[in-house]
């Protein structure tokens, strides 16, 4: 979103608010070694600004590539205000105010998910949040493995390696969702303690059928962890409406054991904000540890001491403040953050339809969320790969006010065939194109995107 003209005023408010608080403690002399030479700072800051130009324009609707966009202005103001204090949400004495805000936002996320009771906290990222969930999964089912779909985030396989548990990849179906027959076959072996379901895969945005997988997992005594790092907030528009998403898989998350949601993806936050939530607060026992330099005062029912229920230690209190402030303005409701998600969803649906009618590009599959995958219509997979690569690079090389930015996604010849694409498999795998339409402005730019991408694809031959 463009920088609002009022942002400077709000940033001034942030500085004034914290300066006023500091003044209450009386004057003191800052040490000269930290004094700022304004001219020198201005000069190096100009250099910083120059270097930051070397970025893709994540803010612009014609950036339709990876999962990237700037934070909401309220998140910027909230982050900066708290950062001037620099609280550490590891411990209550490190960030008393922001720890309370963290509990409030985590409770709001738990409410959105539908957990009656919960234990949870923010994390630095979805990766760490998933690590915590798998760590608890291992402690809850010692000696048993973890199953995830072949389309799940690669972090699950790697984290299994890290925590020393066996990880099994379960086949995905032709929609990129976990194949439940393959899952049941694996569950029958009795070796699986936890199943990871993904509501919004990173590549395709495919939503695993949580509603039908959950009873299966329960029957075999397996825990269910939901990786909703990307898709979690789509719960707000999971209402089976024309510009919403399927309700059943998201509603079923309420009965799963744990869930990970990244506010720094669809929650309008700057990086450094993931979240993990457990339905059973008693899992806190797995985190028990002693520390001589932090004091843990709270009872767990009240939400727990954040340092006592997380694997990370120092963590930005400003991230909690940023999310807290954002949610005061854009609450976790259908009309709040849901209203930001609906145009993204509409963009994905209408673009998939437009692509189906294009004679140059074809949709790879129907989007479950707001991620669209598509490919140049070519005879051979090697051509699809080459043209996709050309569209990626030539699109970025156009003059800035015309450039289009997309991403690529590697698929196998079998995955293409499973989706009905008749492409000669002269190579095993190749790149297709992928656009994460996570900005509400995406909807307005689709005709331009499509015309330009078609032209680029044609020009590749
Ligand atoms: C992004 C993502 C992750 C990793 O989260 P980070 O915040 O990038 O560490 C894990 N799982 C899914 C489904 C994701 O989309």
Coordinates of C-alpha atoms and ligand atoms in Angstrom, one line a residue:
X1 CA 0.0 0.0 0.0
X2 CA 1.3 3.5 -0.7
X3 CA 2.8 5.3 2.3
X4 CA 0.0 7.4 3.8
X5 CA 0.8 11.1 4.1
X6 CA -0.1 10.9 7.8
X7 CA 2.6 8.4 8.5
X8 CA 5.2 11.0 9.4
X9 CA 2.7 12.6 11.8
X10 CA 2.1 9.2 13.4
X11 CA 5.8 8.5 13.7
X12 CA 6.2 11.9 15.3
X13 CA 3.4 10.9 17.8
X14 CA 5.4 7.7 18.5
X15 CA 8.6 9.7 19.3
X16 CA 6.6 12.2 21.4
X17 CA 4.9 9.5 23.4
X18 CA 8.1 7.7 24.3
X19 CA 10.0 11.0 24.9
X20 CA 7.2 12.0 27.3
X21 CA 7.5 8.8 29.3
X22 CA 11.3 9.0 29.4
X23 CA 11.1 12.6 30.7
X24 CA 9.2 11.5 33.8
X25 CA 12.4 9.8 35.0
X26 CA 14.2 13.2 35.1
X27 CA 17.0 14.4 33.0
X28 CA 20.3 12.5 32.5
X29 CA 23.3 13.0 30.3
X30 CA 23.6 10.4 27.5
X31 CA 27.2 9.3 27.1
X32 CA 29.0 11.2 24.3
X33 CA 30.0 8.0 22.6
X34 CA 26.4 7.5 21.6
X35 CA 25.8 11.1 20.5
X36 CA 24.5 11.3 17.0
X37 CA 26.4 13.5 14.5
X38 CA 23.3 14.6 12.5
X39 CA 25.3 15.4 9.3
X40 CA 27.1 12.1 9.4
X41 CA 23.9 10.1 10.0
X42 CA 22.2 11.9 7.2
X43 CA 25.1 11.0 4.9
X44 CA 25.1 7.3 5.7
X45 CA 21.4 7.2 5.7
X46 CA 21.4 8.5 2.2
X47 CA 23.7 5.6 1.3
X48 CA 21.3 3.2 3.0
X49 CA 18.4 4.6 1.1
X50 CA 20.4 4.2 -2.1
X51 CA 21.2 0.6 -1.3
X52 CA 17.6 -0.2 -0.4
X53 CA 16.6 0.7 -4.0
X54 CA 18.1 -2.7 -4.8
X55 CA 14.8 -4.4 -4.0
X56 CA 11.8 -5.6 -5.9
X57 CA 8.8 -3.3 -5.5
X58 CA 6.9 -5.6 -3.1
X59 CA 4.4 -2.8 -2.5
X60 CA 3.3 -2.5 -6.1
X61 CA 0.4 -4.5 -7.6
X62 CA 2.6 -5.4 -10.5
X63 CA 4.8 -7.3 -8.1
X64 CA 2.9 -10.6 -8.2
X65 CA 5.6 -12.9 -7.2
X66 CA 6.5 -14.3 -3.8
X67 CA 4.8 -13.9 -0.4
X68 CA 6.0 -10.4 0.2
X69 CA 4.4 -7.1 0.9
X70 CA 5.0 -4.1 3.2
X71 CA 3.4 -4.0 6.6
X72 CA 0.3 -2.0 7.5
X73 CA 1.0 1.6 8.6
X74 CA -0.4 0.9 12.0
X75 CA 2.1 -2.0 12.4
X76 CA 4.9 0.4 11.5
X77 CA 3.8 2.9 14.0
X78 CA 3.3 0.2 16.7
X79 CA 6.6 -1.4 16.0
X80 CA 8.6 1.9 16.1
X81 CA 6.8 3.2 19.2
X82 CA 7.7 0.0 21.2
X83 CA 11.1 -0.3 19.6
X84 CA 12.1 3.0 21.1
X85 CA 11.7 1.3 24.5
X86 CA 13.0 -2.1 23.1
X87 CA 11.1 -4.5 25.3
X88 CA 12.1 -8.2 25.3
X89 CA 9.1 -10.6 25.4
X90 CA 11.2 -13.4 26.7
X91 CA 10.4 -12.5 30.3
X92 CA 7.8 -10.5 32.1
X93 CA 10.5 -8.2 33.5
X94 CA 11.9 -7.8 30.0
X95 CA 8.6 -6.5 28.5
X96 CA 5.8 -6.2 31.0
X97 CA 3.5 -4.1 28.8
X98 CA 4.2 -5.9 25.5
X99 CA 3.9 -9.4 27.2
X100 CA 0.3 -8.5 28.1
X101 CA -0.3 -7.3 24.5
X102 CA 1.2 -10.6 23.2
X103 CA -1.3 -12.6 25.4
X104 CA -4.1 -10.4 24.0
X105 CA -3.2 -10.9 20.4
X106 CA -2.6 -14.6 20.9
X107 CA -6.0 -14.9 22.5
X108 CA -7.5 -13.1 19.5
X109 CA -5.8 -15.6 17.1
X110 CA -7.0 -18.5 19.3
X111 CA -10.5 -17.1 19.1
X112 CA -10.2 -16.9 15.3
X113 CA -9.1 -20.5 15.1
X114 CA -11.8 -21.6 17.5
X115 CA -9.7 -23.0 20.4
X116 CA -11.8 -22.9 23.7
X117 CA -8.6 -23.0 25.8
X118 CA -5.1 -22.4 24.5
X119 CA -1.5 -22.1 25.2
X120 CA 0.5 -20.1 22.8
X121 CA 2.9 -17.3 22.0
X122 CA 4.4 -15.3 19.2
X123 CA 7.6 -16.4 17.6
X124 CA 10.2 -14.9 15.4
X125 CA 8.9 -16.9 12.4
X126 CA 6.7 -19.7 11.1
X127 CA 9.8 -21.9 11.0
X128 CA 10.4 -21.5 14.8
X129 CA 6.7 -21.8 15.5
X130 CA 6.6 -25.2 13.6
X131 CA 9.7 -26.3 15.4
X132 CA 8.0 -25.7 18.7
X133 CA 4.9 -27.6 17.6
X134 CA 7.0 -30.6 16.4
X135 CA 9.1 -30.5 19.6
X136 CA 5.9 -30.8 21.6
X137 CA 4.6 -33.5 19.2
X138 CA 7.8 -35.5 19.9
X139 CA 7.5 -35.1 23.7
X140 CA 3.8 -36.1 23.5
X141 CA 4.5 -39.2 21.4
X142 CA 8.0 -40.3 22.1
X143 CA 9.5 -42.7 19.7
X144 CA 6.9 -42.0 17.0
X145 CA 7.3 -40.2 13.7
X146 CA 5.8 -37.2 12.0
X147 CA 3.9 -37.3 8.7
X148 CA 3.5 -34.3 6.3
X149 CA 2.5 -34.0 2.7
X150 CA 5.1 -33.9 -0.1
X151 CA 3.8 -30.4 -0.8
X152 CA 4.2 -29.3 2.9
X153 CA 6.8 -26.6 3.6
X154 CA 10.3 -28.1 3.5
X155 CA 10.9 -27.0 7.1
X156 CA 9.0 -30.0 8.4
X157 CA 11.4 -32.6 7.0
X158 CA 14.3 -30.5 8.1
X159 CA 12.9 -30.0 11.6
X160 CA 12.3 -33.7 12.0
X161 CA 16.0 -34.2 11.2
X162 CA 16.9 -31.5 13.8
X163 CA 14.8 -33.0 16.6
X164 CA 15.7 -36.5 15.7
X165 CA 12.4 -38.0 14.8
X166 CA 11.4 -39.9 11.7
X167 CA 9.7 -37.8 9.1
X168 CA 7.5 -39.4 6.4
X169 CA 6.2 -37.5 3.3
X170 CA 2.7 -38.5 2.2
X171 CA 1.7 -38.2 -1.4
X172 CA -0.3 -35.2 -2.5
X173 CA -3.3 -35.5 -4.9
X174 CA -3.9 -33.7 -8.2
X175 CA -5.0 -30.6 -6.3
X176 CA -1.9 -30.5 -4.2
X177 CA -3.7 -31.7 -1.1
X178 CA -2.6 -34.5 1.1
X179 CA -3.8 -37.9 -0.3
X180 CA -5.8 -39.4 2.6
X181 CA -5.6 -43.0 1.3
X182 CA -1.8 -42.7 1.3
X183 CA -2.0 -41.2 4.8
X184 CA -4.1 -44.0 6.1
X185 CA -1.7 -46.6 4.7
X186 CA 1.1 -44.9 6.7
X187 CA -1.0 -44.6 9.8
X188 CA -1.7 -48.3 9.7
X189 CA 1.9 -49.0 10.3
X190 CA 1.5 -47.5 13.8
X191 CA 4.8 -45.5 13.4
X192 CA 3.2 -42.1 13.2
X193 CA 2.6 -40.0 16.3
X194 CA 1.7 -36.7 14.6
X195 CA 0.3 -35.6 11.3
X196 CA 1.1 -32.2 9.9
X197 CA -1.7 -30.8 7.7
X198 CA -1.2 -27.6 5.8
X199 CA -4.0 -25.1 5.2
X200 CA -2.4 -23.2 2.4
X201 CA 0.7 -24.8 1.0
X202 CA 3.5 -22.3 0.3
X203 CA 3.8 -23.3 -3.4
X204 CA 0.2 -23.7 -4.5
X205 CA -1.9 -22.4 -1.6
X206 CA -3.5 -25.8 -1.5
X207 CA -5.6 -26.6 1.6
X208 CA -5.3 -30.1 3.0
X209 CA -8.7 -31.7 3.9
X210 CA -8.4 -31.1 7.6
X211 CA -12.1 -32.0 8.1
X212 CA -11.7 -35.5 6.7
X213 CA -8.1 -36.1 7.8
X214 CA -8.8 -35.3 11.5
X215 CA -11.2 -38.2 12.2
X216 CA -8.7 -40.5 10.5
X217 CA -5.8 -39.3 12.7
X218 CA -7.9 -39.6 15.8
X219 CA -8.8 -43.2 14.9
X220 CA -5.1 -44.1 14.7
X221 CA -4.2 -42.1 17.9
X222 CA -2.1 -39.5 16.1
X223 CA -1.9 -35.8 17.0
X224 CA -2.7 -33.3 14.4
X225 CA -0.6 -30.2 13.9
X226 CA -1.9 -27.6 11.3
X227 CA 0.7 -25.5 9.5
X228 CA -1.4 -22.4 8.7
X229 CA 1.6 -20.2 8.5
X230 CA 0.4 -18.8 5.2
X231 CA -3.3 -19.6 5.1
X232 CA -4.3 -19.2 8.8
X233 CA -6.1 -15.9 8.5
X234 CA -8.3 -17.2 5.6
X235 CA -10.3 -18.6 8.5
X236 CA -12.0 -15.1 8.5
X237 CA -13.4 -15.7 5.0
X238 CA -13.9 -19.5 5.2
X239 CA -17.6 -19.2 4.6
X240 CA -18.2 -21.0 1.2
X241 CA -19.2 -17.6 -0.3
X242 CA -18.2 -16.5 -3.9
X243 CA -15.2 -14.5 -2.7
X244 CA -14.5 -16.6 0.4
X245 CA -12.8 -20.0 0.8
X246 CA -14.0 -23.5 1.7
X247 CA -15.3 -23.5 5.3
X248 CA -15.0 -27.2 6.3
X249 CA -11.1 -27.5 6.5
X250 CA -10.7 -24.3 8.4
X251 CA -13.5 -25.0 10.8
X252 CA -12.0 -28.4 11.6
X253 CA -8.8 -26.7 12.8
X254 CA -10.6 -25.9 16.0
X255 CA -10.4 -29.6 17.0
X256 CA -6.7 -30.1 16.1
X257 CA -3.9 -30.1 18.6
X258 CA -1.8 -27.2 17.5
X259 CA -1.6 -24.6 14.8
X260 CA 1.0 -22.2 13.4
X261 CA 0.0 -18.9 11.9
X262 CA 2.3 -16.2 10.6
X263 CA 1.1 -12.6 11.2
X264 CA 4.1 -11.5 9.1
X265 CA 2.5 -13.2 6.1
X266 CA -1.2 -12.3 5.9
X267 CA -1.5 -10.5 9.2
X268 CA -0.1 -7.2 7.8
X269 CA 3.0 -7.4 10.1
X270 CA 6.7 -6.7 9.4
X271 CA 9.0 -9.8 9.6
X272 CA 9.7 -11.3 13.0
X273 CA 6.1 -12.3 13.8
X274 CA 5.0 -15.9 13.8
X275 CA 2.7 -17.7 16.3
X276 CA 2.2 -21.2 17.7
X277 CA -0.9 -22.2 19.6
X278 CA -1.8 -25.4 21.4
X279 CA -5.3 -26.5 22.2
X280 CA -4.3 -28.2 25.4
X281 CA -2.6 -25.7 27.8
X282 CA -1.1 -28.7 29.7
X283 CA 1.6 -29.1 27.0
X284 CA 3.4 -26.4 28.9
X285 CA 4.9 -29.2 30.9
X286 CA 7.1 -30.1 28.0
X287 CA 8.8 -26.7 28.1
X288 CA 9.7 -26.9 31.8
X289 CA 13.2 -25.6 32.6
X290 CA 14.9 -23.6 35.2
X291 CA 16.8 -20.4 34.9
X292 CA 18.7 -18.5 37.6
X293 CA 18.4 -15.1 35.9
X294 CA 14.7 -14.9 35.0
X295 CA 11.8 -15.2 37.3
X296 CA 8.7 -16.9 36.3
X297 CA 5.8 -15.6 38.4
X298 CA 2.6 -16.4 36.5
X299 CA 0.3 -19.3 36.6
X300 CA -0.1 -21.1 33.3
X301 CA -3.9 -20.8 33.2
X302 CA -3.5 -17.0 32.9
X303 CA -1.6 -17.6 29.7
X304 CA 1.7 -18.5 31.2
X305 CA 5.0 -16.7 31.4
X306 CA 6.1 -16.3 27.8
X307 CA 9.7 -17.3 28.5
X308 CA 8.5 -20.4 30.2
X309 CA 6.5 -21.6 27.2
X310 CA 8.8 -21.0 24.3
X311 CA 12.0 -22.3 23.0
X312 CA 13.3 -18.9 21.9
X313 CA 14.7 -16.5 24.5
X314 CA 15.0 -12.9 23.5
X315 CA 12.2 -11.9 21.2
X316 CA 10.9 -8.5 20.0
X317 CA 8.2 -7.0 22.2
X318 CA 7.8 -4.5 19.4
X319 CA 6.4 -7.3 17.2
X320 CA 3.6 -7.8 19.8
X321 CA 3.0 -4.1 20.0
X322 CA 2.8 -3.8 16.2
X323 CA 0.3 -6.7 15.9
X324 CA -1.7 -5.4 18.9
X325 CA -2.0 -1.9 17.4
X326 CA -2.9 -3.3 14.0
X327 CA -5.6 -5.5 15.4
X328 CA -7.3 -2.6 17.2
X329 CA -7.9 -1.0 13.8
X330 CA -8.2 -4.2 11.6
X331 CA -9.7 -6.8 13.9
X332 CA -9.8 -10.5 13.2
X333 CA -13.3 -10.5 11.8
X334 CA -14.8 -11.0 8.4
X335 CA -15.3 -7.2 8.0
X336 CA -11.9 -6.5 9.5
X337 CA -8.9 -8.4 8.2
X338 CA -11.3 -10.5 6.2
X339 CA -12.1 -7.5 4.0
X340 CA -8.4 -7.3 3.1
X341 CA -8.4 -11.0 2.2
X342 CA -11.5 -11.1 0.0
X343 CA -10.1 -8.9 -2.9
X344 CA -7.0 -11.2 -2.9
X345 CA -9.3 -14.3 -3.2
X346 CA -11.4 -12.6 -5.9
X347 CA -8.2 -11.7 -7.8
X348 CA -7.0 -15.3 -7.7
X349 CA -10.4 -16.7 -8.9
X350 CA -10.9 -14.2 -11.7
X351 CA -7.3 -14.6 -12.9
X352 CA -7.6 -18.3 -12.9
X353 CA -10.7 -18.0 -15.1
X354 CA -9.0 -15.5 -17.4
X355 CA -6.0 -17.8 -17.8
X356 CA -8.3 -20.6 -18.7
X357 CA -9.6 -18.5 -21.6
X358 CA -6.1 -17.4 -22.7
X359 CA -4.6 -19.1 -25.7
X360 CA -1.0 -18.3 -24.5
X361 CA -1.2 -19.2 -20.8
X362 CA -3.0 -21.9 -18.9
X363 CA -3.9 -22.2 -15.2
X364 CA -2.0 -25.1 -13.6
X365 CA -4.8 -25.8 -11.1
X366 CA -7.8 -24.1 -9.4
X367 CA -6.6 -21.9 -6.5
X368 CA -7.8 -22.8 -3.0
X369 CA -6.6 -19.4 -1.6
X370 CA -5.0 -16.5 -3.4
X371 CA -2.0 -18.1 -5.0
X372 CA -2.2 -18.6 -8.8
X373 CA 0.0 -21.0 -10.7
X374 CA 0.0 -21.1 -14.5
X375 CA 2.1 -22.1 -17.5
X376 CA 2.8 -21.1 -21.0
X377 CA 0.9 -23.4 -23.4
X378 CA 3.7 -25.4 -25.0
X379 CA 4.1 -28.8 -26.4
X380 CA 7.1 -29.9 -24.3
X381 CA 8.0 -29.5 -20.7
X382 CA 11.5 -28.2 -21.6
X383 CA 9.7 -25.4 -23.5
X384 CA 7.4 -24.7 -20.7
X385 CA 10.4 -24.4 -18.4
X386 CA 12.4 -22.1 -20.8
X387 CA 9.5 -19.8 -21.5
X388 CA 8.6 -19.5 -17.8
X389 CA 12.2 -18.6 -17.1
X390 CA 12.0 -16.0 -19.8
X391 CA 8.8 -14.4 -18.5
X392 CA 10.3 -14.2 -15.0
X393 CA 13.5 -12.5 -16.2
X394 CA 12.2 -10.4 -19.1
X395 CA 9.2 -9.1 -17.0
X396 CA 11.6 -7.7 -14.3
X397 CA 13.9 -6.2 -17.0
X398 CA 11.1 -3.9 -18.4
X399 CA 11.3 -0.2 -17.4
X400 CA 10.1 0.2 -13.8
X401 CA 6.7 1.7 -14.7
X402 CA 6.0 -1.3 -17.0
X403 CA 7.8 -4.2 -15.2
X404 CA 5.9 -7.2 -14.0
X405 CA 7.3 -9.4 -11.3
X406 CA 6.2 -13.1 -11.0
X407 CA 7.8 -16.2 -9.4
X408 CA 8.4 -19.6 -10.7
X409 CA 7.5 -23.0 -9.3
X410 CA 9.0 -26.3 -10.2
X411 CA 6.7 -29.1 -11.1
X412 CA 7.2 -32.7 -12.3
X413 CA 5.9 -34.1 -15.6
X414 CA 3.6 -36.4 -13.5
X415 CA 2.1 -33.5 -11.6
X416 CA 1.3 -31.7 -14.8
X417 CA -0.3 -34.9 -16.3
X418 CA -2.3 -35.5 -13.1
X419 CA -3.9 -32.1 -13.7
X420 CA -4.8 -32.9 -17.3
X421 CA -2.0 -30.8 -19.0
X422 CA -0.9 -32.6 -22.1
X423 CA 2.8 -31.7 -22.1
X424 CA 5.4 -34.0 -23.6
X425 CA 7.7 -35.0 -20.7
X426 CA 11.0 -34.5 -22.5
X427 CA 12.5 -33.6 -19.1
X428 CA 11.5 -34.8 -15.6
X429 CA 10.7 -31.5 -14.2
X430 CA 10.4 -27.9 -15.1
X431 CA 9.4 -24.4 -14.0
X432 CA 5.9 -23.0 -14.4
X433 CA 4.8 -19.5 -13.2
X434 CA 3.4 -18.6 -9.8
X435 CA 1.8 -15.4 -8.4
X436 CA 1.0 -14.8 -4.8
X437 CA -1.8 -12.2 -5.0
X438 CA -1.6 -11.2 -1.3
X439 CA -2.3 -7.5 -1.8
X440 CA -5.9 -6.3 -2.2
X441 CA -4.7 -4.1 -5.0
X442 CA -3.9 -7.2 -7.1
X443 CA -7.5 -7.3 -8.2
X444 CA -7.2 -4.0 -10.1
X445 CA -4.0 -4.9 -12.1
X446 CA -5.0 -8.3 -13.5
X447 CA -5.8 -7.2 -17.1
X448 CA -2.4 -5.4 -17.3
X449 CA -0.6 -8.4 -15.7
X450 CA -2.2 -10.8 -18.1
X451 CA -1.6 -8.8 -21.3
X452 CA 2.0 -8.2 -20.4
X453 CA 2.7 -11.8 -19.3
X454 CA 1.1 -13.1 -22.5
X455 CA 3.2 -10.8 -24.6
X456 CA 6.4 -11.9 -22.8
X457 CA 5.5 -15.5 -23.2
X458 CA 4.8 -15.1 -26.9
X459 CA 8.0 -13.2 -27.4
X460 CA 9.9 -16.2 -26.0
X461 CA 8.7 -18.3 -28.9
Ligands
LIG1 C1 6.1 -19.4 5.2 C2 5.8 -20.8 5.6 C3 6.5 -21.4 6.6 C4 7.8 -20.8 7.2 O1 7.5 -19.7 7.9 P1 8.6 -18.5 8.0 O2 7.8 -17.5 8.7 O3 9.0 -18.1 6.6 O4 9.7 -19.0 8.8 C5 6.1 -22.7 7.0 N1 5.0 -23.2 6.5 C6 4.3 -22.6 5.6 C7 3.1 -23.3 5.0 C8 4.6 -21.4 5.1 O5 3.9 -20.8 4.1

